[in-house]
């Protein structure tokens, strides 16, 4: 983008030239010179990797292509190619999206580390006005925060609630009835920057993490496009709201060891965990299958896919450890005399199946 001094020199040179060529028509020549000046659009760099960012990319691309748009996407930054499903190395979903939209491959950067000097040199050459980050998954160095307007992060929670790596999963695990998205200016402290805007979203008691994440990013893309003009003109930074650190809650990264279900806990706790860990790492349970005739028994490891909280009167028999099948669900007795109804399960190496099909298979 031309600096003001360069722009003045450009006008003066053209004005002088017009006067020397045709003094009698200086006004029309000045108008022609002014008409020849085109202001460069503000450049934006996008950083992200997962599939859920596709909605944000769609809205950004469409907004940048509008005749009245004041910005353009100058580059993409995403994770390096990786193996998917045991196949050859494939570009990240964000990189593939950009390629499919005809974006130049030399402007799709895939550094192993965001602090690589070659990458930072390329970024400095582009001189972006703004960087947008959504689920990038790479720690940004201090040098990164020298971008002129700044770096804006899309975070899927109502900050300062659920700062950290797993905000959607931890919110569902806590059984929240409301969450949302926040646009924040990025600072060195994790998810602690001033908030540009928030958008609240109600949480259905059956929605799972992948679906809620997609919904939140869909909302965030609309919010981002709406707020971009104020971000570019500087008013968003002036009006950004500092976070109240006294209200911070954390959303630490999930570990695979957390995926096991303990039926000593109440059904609602387990149901929320199943929803929260859907997709990855999932939730697992071990059940003992006993043949009443032969007394043979076999331990099965089940992945618990879909559940709901059942009424307490579905506990049948004297043994609170017995799993029964009622209507369309496997009924697991849980802590506090509660029941968890399991609607879908998956055996190792098998496809997801309904509880009814699984039960019939055991009977067979």
Coordinates of C-alpha atoms in Angstrom, one line a residue:
X1 CA 0.0 0.0 0.0
X2 CA 1.4 3.5 -0.9
X3 CA 2.5 5.6 2.0
X4 CA 0.9 9.1 2.2
X5 CA 4.2 10.7 1.1
X6 CA 4.5 8.5 -1.9
X7 CA 1.0 9.3 -2.9
X8 CA 1.6 13.0 -2.6
X9 CA 4.7 12.8 -4.8
X10 CA 2.7 10.8 -7.4
X11 CA 0.0 13.4 -7.6
X12 CA 2.5 16.3 -7.8
X13 CA 4.4 14.7 -10.6
X14 CA 1.3 14.0 -12.6
X15 CA -0.1 17.4 -11.9
X16 CA 3.2 19.1 -13.1
X17 CA 3.3 17.0 -16.2
X18 CA -0.3 17.9 -17.0
X19 CA 0.5 21.6 -16.6
X20 CA 3.5 21.5 -18.8
X21 CA 1.7 19.7 -21.6
X22 CA -1.6 21.6 -21.6
X23 CA -1.8 24.6 -19.3
X24 CA -5.2 25.5 -20.7
X25 CA -6.8 22.3 -19.6
X26 CA -5.2 21.8 -16.2
X27 CA -8.5 20.9 -14.4
X28 CA -9.4 18.1 -16.8
X29 CA -5.8 16.8 -16.7
X30 CA -5.9 16.8 -12.9
X31 CA -9.1 14.8 -12.9
X32 CA -7.6 12.3 -15.2
X33 CA -4.5 12.0 -13.0
X34 CA -6.7 11.4 -10.0
X35 CA -8.8 8.8 -11.8
X36 CA -5.6 6.9 -12.6
X37 CA -4.8 6.4 -8.9
X38 CA -6.0 3.1 -7.6
X39 CA -5.7 2.2 -3.9
X40 CA -4.4 -1.2 -3.2
X41 CA -6.7 -3.4 -1.2
X42 CA -5.6 -4.3 2.4
X43 CA -4.0 -7.7 2.5
X44 CA -5.0 -10.5 4.8
X45 CA -3.2 -13.7 5.6
X46 CA -5.3 -16.7 6.8
X47 CA -3.8 -19.3 9.2
X48 CA -5.7 -22.6 9.9
X49 CA -5.9 -26.3 9.2
X50 CA -9.0 -28.3 10.1
X51 CA -12.0 -28.9 7.9
X52 CA -14.3 -26.8 10.1
X53 CA -12.5 -23.7 8.8
X54 CA -14.0 -24.2 5.4
X55 CA -17.0 -22.1 6.3
X56 CA -14.8 -19.2 7.4
X57 CA -12.8 -19.5 4.1
X58 CA -16.0 -19.5 2.0
X59 CA -17.2 -16.3 3.6
X60 CA -13.8 -14.7 3.4
X61 CA -13.4 -15.5 -0.2
X62 CA -16.9 -14.3 -1.1
X63 CA -16.4 -11.1 0.9
X64 CA -13.0 -10.4 -0.7
X65 CA -14.5 -10.9 -4.2
X66 CA -17.3 -8.4 -3.7
X67 CA -16.9 -5.2 -5.7
X68 CA -17.0 -3.0 -2.6
X69 CA -14.4 -5.2 -0.7
X70 CA -11.5 -3.3 0.9
X71 CA -9.4 -6.4 1.4
X72 CA -7.9 -9.4 -0.4
X73 CA -6.4 -12.7 0.8
X74 CA -2.7 -12.5 0.2
X75 CA -1.6 -15.9 1.5
X76 CA -2.5 -19.0 3.4
X77 CA -0.5 -20.6 6.3
X78 CA -1.3 -24.1 7.2
X79 CA 0.2 -27.4 8.5
X80 CA 2.6 -29.3 6.3
X81 CA 1.3 -32.2 4.2
X82 CA 0.7 -35.4 6.2
X83 CA -0.5 -39.0 5.6
X84 CA -4.2 -39.5 5.8
X85 CA -5.8 -42.9 6.0
X86 CA -2.5 -44.6 5.3
X87 CA -2.2 -43.0 1.9
X88 CA 0.5 -40.8 0.4
X89 CA 1.3 -37.4 1.9
X90 CA -1.7 -35.0 1.3
X91 CA -2.0 -31.3 1.8
X92 CA -3.9 -30.0 4.7
X93 CA -7.6 -29.5 4.1
X94 CA -7.1 -25.7 4.2
X95 CA -4.3 -26.0 1.6
X96 CA -6.5 -28.2 -0.6
X97 CA -9.3 -25.8 -0.3
X98 CA -7.1 -22.9 -1.5
X99 CA -5.8 -24.9 -4.4
X100 CA -9.3 -25.9 -5.4
X101 CA -10.2 -22.2 -5.5
X102 CA -7.3 -21.5 -7.8
X103 CA -5.1 -19.9 -5.3
X104 CA -1.4 -19.8 -6.3
X105 CA 0.5 -22.6 -4.7
X106 CA 3.5 -20.4 -3.9
X107 CA 1.4 -18.3 -1.6
X108 CA 0.3 -21.4 0.5
X109 CA 2.9 -21.6 3.2
X110 CA 3.4 -24.8 5.2
X111 CA 6.1 -24.3 7.8
X112 CA 6.9 -27.0 10.3
X113 CA 7.4 -24.2 12.8
X114 CA 5.9 -20.7 12.6
X115 CA 9.3 -19.3 13.7
X116 CA 11.2 -20.5 10.6
X117 CA 13.1 -17.6 9.2
X118 CA 12.3 -18.4 5.6
X119 CA 8.6 -18.4 6.3
X120 CA 8.9 -15.1 8.3
X121 CA 10.9 -13.6 5.5
X122 CA 8.2 -14.5 3.0
X123 CA 5.5 -13.0 5.3
X124 CA 7.5 -9.8 5.7
X125 CA 7.8 -9.5 1.9
X126 CA 4.0 -9.6 1.6
X127 CA 3.5 -6.9 4.2
X128 CA 0.0 -8.1 5.3
X129 CA -2.2 -5.7 7.1
X130 CA -3.9 -8.4 9.2
X131 CA -3.7 -12.1 10.0
X132 CA -6.7 -14.2 10.8
X133 CA -6.1 -17.4 12.9
X134 CA -8.6 -20.2 13.3
X135 CA -7.5 -23.6 14.7
X136 CA -4.0 -23.3 13.2
X137 CA -2.3 -25.5 15.8
X138 CA 1.1 -23.9 15.8
X139 CA 2.7 -21.6 18.3
X140 CA 3.4 -18.1 16.9
X141 CA 6.7 -16.4 17.7
X142 CA 6.9 -12.8 19.1
X143 CA 7.9 -11.6 15.6
X144 CA 4.5 -12.6 14.4
X145 CA 2.8 -9.9 16.4
X146 CA 4.5 -7.1 14.5
X147 CA 1.8 -7.2 11.8
X148 CA 0.5 -3.7 11.3
X149 CA -3.1 -4.0 12.4
X150 CA -2.5 -7.2 14.3
X151 CA -3.5 -10.8 14.5
X152 CA -7.2 -11.8 15.1
X153 CA -8.1 -15.2 16.5
X154 CA -11.4 -17.0 16.2
X155 CA -12.0 -18.9 19.4
X156 CA -15.0 -21.2 19.9
X157 CA -16.0 -20.1 23.4
X158 CA -17.3 -17.0 25.2
X159 CA -13.9 -15.8 26.4
X160 CA -12.6 -15.6 29.1
X161 CA -14.5 -19.0 29.5
X162 CA -12.7 -22.1 28.2
X163 CA -9.3 -20.8 27.3
X164 CA -7.2 -23.5 25.8
X165 CA -6.9 -26.3 23.3
X166 CA -10.3 -28.0 23.7
X167 CA -13.0 -25.3 24.4
X168 CA -15.9 -27.1 22.7
X169 CA -15.2 -30.5 24.2
X170 CA -14.7 -29.2 27.7
X171 CA -17.8 -27.0 27.5
X172 CA -19.9 -30.0 26.4
X173 CA -18.3 -32.2 29.1
X174 CA -19.4 -29.6 31.7
X175 CA -23.0 -29.8 30.3
X176 CA -23.3 -26.1 29.4
X177 CA -26.6 -24.8 28.0
X178 CA -24.9 -21.9 26.2
X179 CA -21.6 -21.2 24.5
X180 CA -20.4 -19.2 21.6
X181 CA -17.5 -17.7 19.6
X182 CA -15.2 -14.8 20.3
X183 CA -13.1 -12.6 18.0
X184 CA -10.0 -11.5 19.9
X185 CA -6.7 -9.7 19.1
X186 CA -3.9 -12.2 19.7
X187 CA -1.3 -11.6 22.4
X188 CA 1.4 -13.8 23.8
X189 CA -0.7 -15.1 26.7
X190 CA -3.0 -18.0 25.6
X191 CA -6.4 -16.8 24.4
X192 CA -6.1 -13.7 26.6
X193 CA -6.3 -10.8 24.1
X194 CA -8.9 -8.1 24.1
X195 CA -12.3 -9.2 22.7
X196 CA -13.6 -7.6 19.5
X197 CA -17.0 -9.3 19.6
X198 CA -18.8 -12.4 20.9
X199 CA -21.8 -14.4 19.5
X200 CA -23.8 -16.6 21.8
X201 CA -25.1 -20.0 20.8
X202 CA -27.6 -22.2 22.6
X203 CA -26.4 -25.8 23.2
X204 CA -28.8 -28.7 22.5
X205 CA -28.5 -31.5 25.1
X206 CA -27.9 -34.1 22.3
X207 CA -25.4 -32.2 20.1
X208 CA -21.9 -33.7 19.8
X209 CA -18.6 -31.9 19.6
X210 CA -18.0 -32.1 15.8
X211 CA -21.5 -30.7 15.1
X212 CA -21.2 -28.0 17.7
X213 CA -17.8 -27.0 16.4
X214 CA -19.1 -26.7 12.8
X215 CA -22.0 -24.6 14.1
X216 CA -19.7 -22.3 16.0
X217 CA -17.4 -21.7 13.1
X218 CA -20.4 -21.0 10.8
X219 CA -21.4 -18.3 13.3
X220 CA -17.9 -17.0 13.6
X221 CA -17.5 -16.5 9.8
X222 CA -20.5 -14.2 9.7
X223 CA -19.2 -12.3 12.8
X224 CA -15.8 -12.0 11.3
X225 CA -17.0 -10.6 7.9
X226 CA -19.3 -8.2 9.8
X227 CA -16.4 -6.9 11.9
X228 CA -13.7 -6.7 9.3
X229 CA -14.3 -3.1 8.3
X230 CA -14.0 -1.9 11.9
X231 CA -10.8 -4.1 12.3
X232 CA -9.3 -2.5 9.2
X233 CA -10.2 1.1 10.1
X234 CA -8.8 0.7 13.7
X235 CA -12.0 1.3 15.6
X236 CA -12.2 -2.4 16.7
X237 CA -8.9 -2.1 18.5
X238 CA -9.9 1.1 20.2
X239 CA -13.2 -0.5 21.4
X240 CA -12.0 -4.0 22.1
X241 CA -12.9 -5.2 25.6
X242 CA -10.2 -6.5 28.0
X243 CA -10.9 -9.9 29.4
X244 CA -11.8 -10.3 33.1
X245 CA -9.1 -12.6 34.4
X246 CA -11.1 -13.4 37.5
X247 CA -13.7 -15.2 35.3
X248 CA -11.2 -17.4 33.4
X249 CA -11.9 -21.1 33.0
X250 CA -9.5 -23.5 31.3
X251 CA -10.0 -26.1 28.5
X252 CA -6.9 -28.3 28.6
X253 CA -6.0 -30.7 25.8
X254 CA -7.8 -34.1 25.9
X255 CA -5.7 -37.2 26.3
X256 CA -6.7 -40.7 25.0
X257 CA -6.6 -42.0 28.6
X258 CA -9.7 -39.9 29.4
X259 CA -11.8 -41.8 26.9
X260 CA -12.8 -44.6 29.4
X261 CA -16.2 -44.4 31.0
X262 CA -16.7 -45.2 34.7
X263 CA -20.2 -46.3 35.4
X264 CA -19.8 -45.3 39.0
X265 CA -20.5 -41.8 37.8
X266 CA -24.0 -40.5 37.2
X267 CA -25.6 -41.0 33.7
X268 CA -25.7 -37.3 32.9
X269 CA -21.9 -36.9 33.5
X270 CA -21.3 -39.9 31.2
X271 CA -23.7 -38.7 28.5
X272 CA -22.0 -35.3 28.4
X273 CA -18.6 -37.0 28.1
X274 CA -19.8 -39.1 25.2
X275 CA -21.0 -36.0 23.4
X276 CA -17.8 -34.1 24.2
X277 CA -15.4 -36.8 23.1
X278 CA -17.3 -37.7 19.9
X279 CA -15.0 -37.8 16.9
X280 CA -11.8 -37.9 18.9
X281 CA -10.8 -39.7 21.1
X282 CA -14.3 -41.2 21.5
X283 CA -15.5 -42.9 24.6
X284 CA -14.9 -46.6 25.5
X285 CA -16.3 -49.2 27.9
X286 CA -15.6 -52.8 28.7
X287 CA -18.5 -55.1 29.2
X288 CA -18.6 -58.8 30.3
X289 CA -20.7 -61.1 28.2
X290 CA -21.8 -64.2 30.2
X291 CA -23.4 -67.3 28.7
X292 CA -25.9 -68.4 31.3
X293 CA -26.0 -72.0 30.0
X294 CA -22.2 -72.7 29.9
X295 CA -21.0 -70.0 32.3
X296 CA -18.5 -69.0 29.7
X297 CA -17.7 -65.3 29.6
X298 CA -16.0 -62.9 27.3
X299 CA -14.9 -59.3 27.7
X300 CA -15.8 -56.9 24.9
X301 CA -14.4 -53.4 24.4
X302 CA -17.1 -51.1 23.1
X303 CA -16.8 -47.7 21.7
X304 CA -19.9 -45.8 22.9
X305 CA -21.2 -43.6 20.1
X306 CA -24.6 -42.2 21.0
X307 CA -26.4 -42.0 24.3
X308 CA -29.2 -40.4 26.2
X309 CA -30.0 -40.1 29.9
X310 CA -32.7 -42.7 30.8
X311 CA -35.3 -42.8 33.6
X312 CA -34.3 -44.5 36.8
X313 CA -37.1 -47.0 36.7
X314 CA -35.4 -48.9 33.8
X315 CA -33.0 -50.5 36.2
X316 CA -34.3 -54.1 36.3
X317 CA -33.3 -57.1 38.5
X318 CA -31.4 -57.2 41.7
X319 CA -27.9 -56.9 40.3
X320 CA -27.1 -53.3 39.6
X321 CA -24.3 -54.4 37.3
X322 CA -26.7 -56.1 34.7
X323 CA -27.0 -54.4 31.4
X324 CA -30.4 -54.8 29.8
X325 CA -32.0 -54.0 26.5
X326 CA -35.2 -51.9 26.6
X327 CA -37.0 -50.5 23.6
X328 CA -34.1 -49.3 21.3
X329 CA -31.3 -49.0 23.9
X330 CA -28.8 -50.8 26.0
X331 CA -29.5 -49.7 29.5
X332 CA -26.4 -49.2 31.7
X333 CA -26.9 -48.8 35.5
X334 CA -24.9 -45.8 36.7
X335 CA -24.0 -44.0 39.9
X336 CA -26.7 -42.3 41.9
X337 CA -29.3 -44.9 40.7
X338 CA -29.3 -43.3 37.3
X339 CA -29.3 -45.0 33.9
X340 CA -27.5 -44.3 30.6
X341 CA -29.2 -45.5 27.5
X342 CA -26.7 -46.4 24.8
X343 CA -28.2 -46.1 21.3
X344 CA -25.1 -46.8 19.1
X345 CA -21.9 -48.8 19.6
X346 CA -18.9 -49.9 17.7
X347 CA -16.7 -53.0 18.1
X348 CA -13.0 -52.8 17.3
X349 CA -12.5 -53.0 13.5
X350 CA -16.2 -52.9 12.9
X351 CA -18.7 -50.3 11.7
X352 CA -21.0 -48.3 14.0
X353 CA -24.1 -50.3 14.7
X354 CA -27.4 -49.7 16.6
X355 CA -27.9 -51.1 20.1
X356 CA -30.6 -53.4 18.7
X357 CA -28.3 -54.9 16.1
X358 CA -25.6 -55.4 18.7
X359 CA -28.0 -57.0 21.1
X360 CA -29.4 -59.4 18.5
X361 CA -25.9 -60.3 17.6
X362 CA -25.1 -61.3 21.2
X363 CA -28.3 -63.4 21.4
X364 CA -27.4 -65.1 18.2

